[in-house]
Amino acid sequence: MKIFRLTLAAALLTAGTLAATSAQAQAPLKIGYTDVQYVLSRMPESKQIESELKTYNDQLAAQLKSKSSEFETKVKAYQQGGPTMTEVVKADKEKELQNMQQSIQEFQRNAEQSLQQKQQTLLKPALDKLQKNIDEVAEESGYTYIFNSDGGGSPLLLHAPKDGDISDLVLKKMGITPGAAAPIKSGPAPAPAAAAPAPSKTKTKTKK
């Protein structure tokens, strides 16, 4: 502000500064929200991701079904031949069935984890694209914060100004030296993957 050599110059300058400060303080935050799952479901990539996930899930389910069928076949053979088996053979068959059942359960756990990892891998490019566009829309439209409204467990805060991050201040308050600053913005997380079909659990009778 240009200062004029008048008696009231200082008073006018002070009044103008106070008015600008007051206007800045009263400026409302512009807050927006988006339904992440809604947007993702309408992106062109979603159909391809869904198709690849279904194919992968079907492959895992087929392997699990094969293992379960083999287990059930051996259980029936054990039950039918049990009366004629010696104690040693019977104990060996029971141990084999127990090991097979444990192997099936372990395969199912690994299949669920593998399916989730596959989903995350397939979703990452789409999520990165979504986050980039959320940031651009927020900046172009003057939004200070963007929140997620889908309620599906995805991150609540999708966009925020960097100067709002107090992480380093909190660390310093606790006497901890901040390291490399973590990014404030976090892309939406993928929805939980569907679990592979559970194996048939047939209990064998263990000789006491």
C-alpha positions as semicolon CSV with decimal commas, in nm:
position;residue;x (nm);y (nm);z (nm)
1;M;0,000;0,000;0,000
2;K;0,138;0,339;-0,096
3;I;0,192;0,568;0,206
4;F;0,086;0,930;0,150
5;R;0,235;1,216;0,349
6;L;-0,086;1,315;0,514
7;T;-0,187;1,338;0,876
8;L;-0,428;1,046;0,840
9;A;-0,193;0,827;0,631
10;A;-0,083;0,606;0,920
11;A;-0,440;0,566;1,043
12;L;-0,565;0,470;0,696
13;L;-0,283;0,217;0,654
14;T;-0,364;0,057;0,989
15;A;-0,734;0,040;0,909
16;G;-0,664;-0,117;0,569
17;T;-0,438;-0,384;0,721
18;L;-0,696;-0,472;0,984
19;A;-0,968;-0,497;0,719
20;A;-0,757;-0,729;0,503
21;T;-0,670;-0,947;0,803
22;S;-1,037;-0,962;0,907
23;A;-1,148;-1,052;0,554
24;Q;-0,888;-1,330;0,537
25;A;-0,994;-1,467;0,874
26;Q;-1,359;-1,463;0,775
27;A;-1,304;-1,630;0,435
28;P;-1,489;-1,964;0,455
29;L;-1,316;-2,292;0,384
30;K;-1,448;-2,462;0,072
31;I;-1,508;-2,827;0,157
32;G;-1,613;-3,091;-0,093
33;Y;-1,672;-3,465;-0,090
34;T;-1,684;-3,754;-0,334
35;D;-1,802;-4,113;-0,330
36;V;-1,485;-4,303;-0,416
37;Q;-1,657;-4,633;-0,493
38;Y;-1,911;-4,457;-0,715
39;V;-1,637;-4,291;-0,920
40;L;-1,425;-4,606;-0,939
41;S;-1,719;-4,816;-1,057
42;R;-1,774;-4,580;-1,351
43;M;-1,413;-4,554;-1,461
44;P;-1,332;-4,748;-1,784
45;E;-1,070;-4,950;-1,595
46;S;-1,324;-5,096;-1,354
47;K;-1,465;-5,359;-1,594
48;Q;-1,119;-5,487;-1,685
49;I;-1,018;-5,502;-1,319
50;E;-1,335;-5,688;-1,228
51;S;-1,284;-5,934;-1,514
52;E;-0,922;-6,010;-1,422
53;L;-1,011;-6,050;-1,055
54;K;-1,293;-6,292;-1,140
55;T;-1,063;-6,500;-1,360
56;Y;-0,798;-6,515;-1,088
57;N;-1,057;-6,598;-0,821
58;D;-1,200;-6,877;-1,040
59;Q;-0,852;-7,026;-1,082
60;L;-0,796;-7,031;-0,707
61;A;-1,143;-7,170;-0,645
62;A;-1,083;-7,451;-0,898
63;Q;-0,760;-7,550;-0,725
64;L;-0,931;-7,543;-0,388
65;K;-1,219;-7,755;-0,518
66;S;-0,975;-8,010;-0,659
67;K;-0,791;-8,039;-0,330
68;S;-1,117;-8,068;-0,137
69;S;-1,251;-8,339;-0,371
70;E;-0,933;-8,540;-0,331
71;F;-0,958;-8,508;0,046
72;E;-1,323;-8,620;0,052
73;T;-1,243;-8,919;-0,171
74;K;-0,971;-9,033;0,067
75;V;-1,199;-8,982;0,367
76;K;-1,462;-9,211;0,211
77;A;-1,197;-9,473;0,130
78;Y;-1,075;-9,455;0,489
79;Q;-1,427;-9,491;0,626
80;Q;-1,505;-9,789;0,401
81;G;-1,177;-9,969;0,459
82;G;-1,140;-9,881;0,823
83;P;-1,279;-10,209;0,967
84;T;-1,023;-10,417;0,775
85;M;-0,718;-10,195;0,840
86;T;-0,452;-10,280;1,092
87;E;-0,389;-10,028;1,368
88;V;-0,064;-9,916;1,205
89;V;-0,226;-9,859;0,863
90;K;-0,526;-9,686;1,020
91;A;-0,303;-9,447;1,217
92;D;-0,103;-9,372;0,902
93;K;-0,420;-9,296;0,701
94;E;-0,555;-9,070;0,977
95;K;-0,230;-8,875;0,985
96;E;-0,240;-8,839;0,607
97;L;-0,597;-8,705;0,618
98;Q;-0,512;-8,460;0,896
99;N;-0,215;-8,330;0,695
100;M;-0,432;-8,293;0,385
101;Q;-0,696;-8,100;0,577
102;Q;-0,433;-7,865;0,721
103;S;-0,287;-7,819;0,373
104;I;-0,630;-7,723;0,236
105;Q;-0,687;-7,470;0,513
106;E;-0,342;-7,318;0,454
107;F;-0,410;-7,300;0,081
108;Q;-0,735;-7,116;0,148
109;R;-0,563;-6,860;0,371
110;N;-0,289;-6,806;0,112
111;A;-0,548;-6,780;-0,165
112;E;-0,736;-6,505;0,019
113;Q;-0,414;-6,309;0,073
114;S;-0,309;-6,362;-0,288
115;L;-0,647;-6,241;-0,413
116;Q;-0,623;-5,925;-0,203
117;Q;-0,271;-5,857;-0,332
118;K;-0,389;-5,912;-0,688
119;Q;-0,673;-5,667;-0,634
120;Q;-0,439;-5,403;-0,492
121;T;-0,202;-5,444;-0,784
122;L;-0,481;-5,409;-1,039
123;L;-0,642;-5,115;-0,859
124;K;-0,328;-4,908;-0,803
125;P;-0,314;-4,740;-1,147
126;A;-0,685;-4,653;-1,127
127;L;-0,647;-4,523;-0,771
128;D;-0,346;-4,312;-0,867
129;K;-0,544;-4,170;-1,159
130;L;-0,839;-4,096;-0,932
131;Q;-0,620;-3,924;-0,671
132;K;-0,451;-3,711;-0,939
133;N;-0,787;-3,594;-1,070
134;I;-0,922;-3,528;-0,719
135;D;-0,622;-3,304;-0,654
136;E;-0,666;-3,121;-0,985
137;V;-1,040;-3,065;-0,933
138;A;-0,977;-2,943;-0,578
139;E;-0,714;-2,694;-0,690
140;E;-0,906;-2,573;-0,997
141;S;-1,232;-2,530;-0,805
142;G;-1,077;-2,381;-0,492
143;Y;-1,161;-2,664;-0,252
144;T;-0,950;-2,665;0,062
145;Y;-1,048;-3,016;0,172
146;I;-1,202;-3,312;-0,011
147;F;-1,355;-3,595;0,193
148;N;-1,472;-3,943;0,098
149;S;-1,844;-4,007;0,146
150;D;-1,871;-4,375;0,051
151;G;-1,834;-4,502;0,410
152;G;-1,659;-4,816;0,287
153;G;-1,342;-4,797;0,491
154;S;-1,147;-4,584;0,244
155;P;-0,942;-4,289;0,375
156;L;-1,170;-4,010;0,494
157;L;-0,943;-3,722;0,392
158;L;-0,851;-3,724;0,023
159;H;-0,707;-3,375;-0,024
160;A;-0,572;-3,112;0,214
161;P;-0,332;-2,815;0,201
162;K;0,027;-2,903;0,296
163;D;0,047;-2,625;0,551
164;G;-0,228;-2,799;0,749
165;D;-0,006;-3,096;0,832
166;I;0,112;-3,068;1,194
167;S;0,291;-3,404;1,204
168;D;0,639;-3,254;1,236
169;L;0,518;-3,008;1,501
170;V;0,376;-3,296;1,705
171;L;0,704;-3,489;1,673
172;K;0,905;-3,184;1,782
173;K;0,665;-3,133;2,072
174;M;0,755;-3,483;2,189
175;G;1,124;-3,414;2,145
176;I;1,151;-3,629;1,830
177;T;1,340;-3,509;1,524
178;P;1,116;-3,539;1,217
179;G;1,243;-3,752;0,932
180;A;1,139;-3,737;0,572
181;A;0,796;-3,579;0,554
182;A;0,523;-3,826;0,468
183;P;0,275;-3,717;0,201
184;I;-0,039;-3,562;0,340
185;K;-0,263;-3,692;0,066
186;S;-0,354;-4,055;0,066
187;G;-0,526;-4,225;-0,224
188;P;-0,845;-4,419;-0,161
189;A;-0,793;-4,776;-0,050
190;P;-0,937;-5,069;-0,235
191;A;-1,241;-5,246;-0,113
192;P;-1,185;-5,578;0,068
193;A;-1,138;-5,876;-0,169
194;A;-1,390;-6,157;-0,178
195;A;-1,266;-6,469;-0,004
196;A;-1,213;-6,795;-0,193
197;P;-1,472;-7,067;-0,128
198;A;-1,417;-7,256;0,196
199;P;-1,309;-7,621;0,172
200;S;-1,533;-7,900;0,291
201;K;-1,432;-7,987;0,645
202;T;-1,475;-8,360;0,703
203;K;-1,354;-8,473;1,041
204;T;-1,180;-8,806;1,073
205;K;-1,207;-9,026;1,374
206;T;-0,881;-9,056;1,560
207;K;-0,819;-9,376;1,749
208;K;-0,776;-9,310;2,120
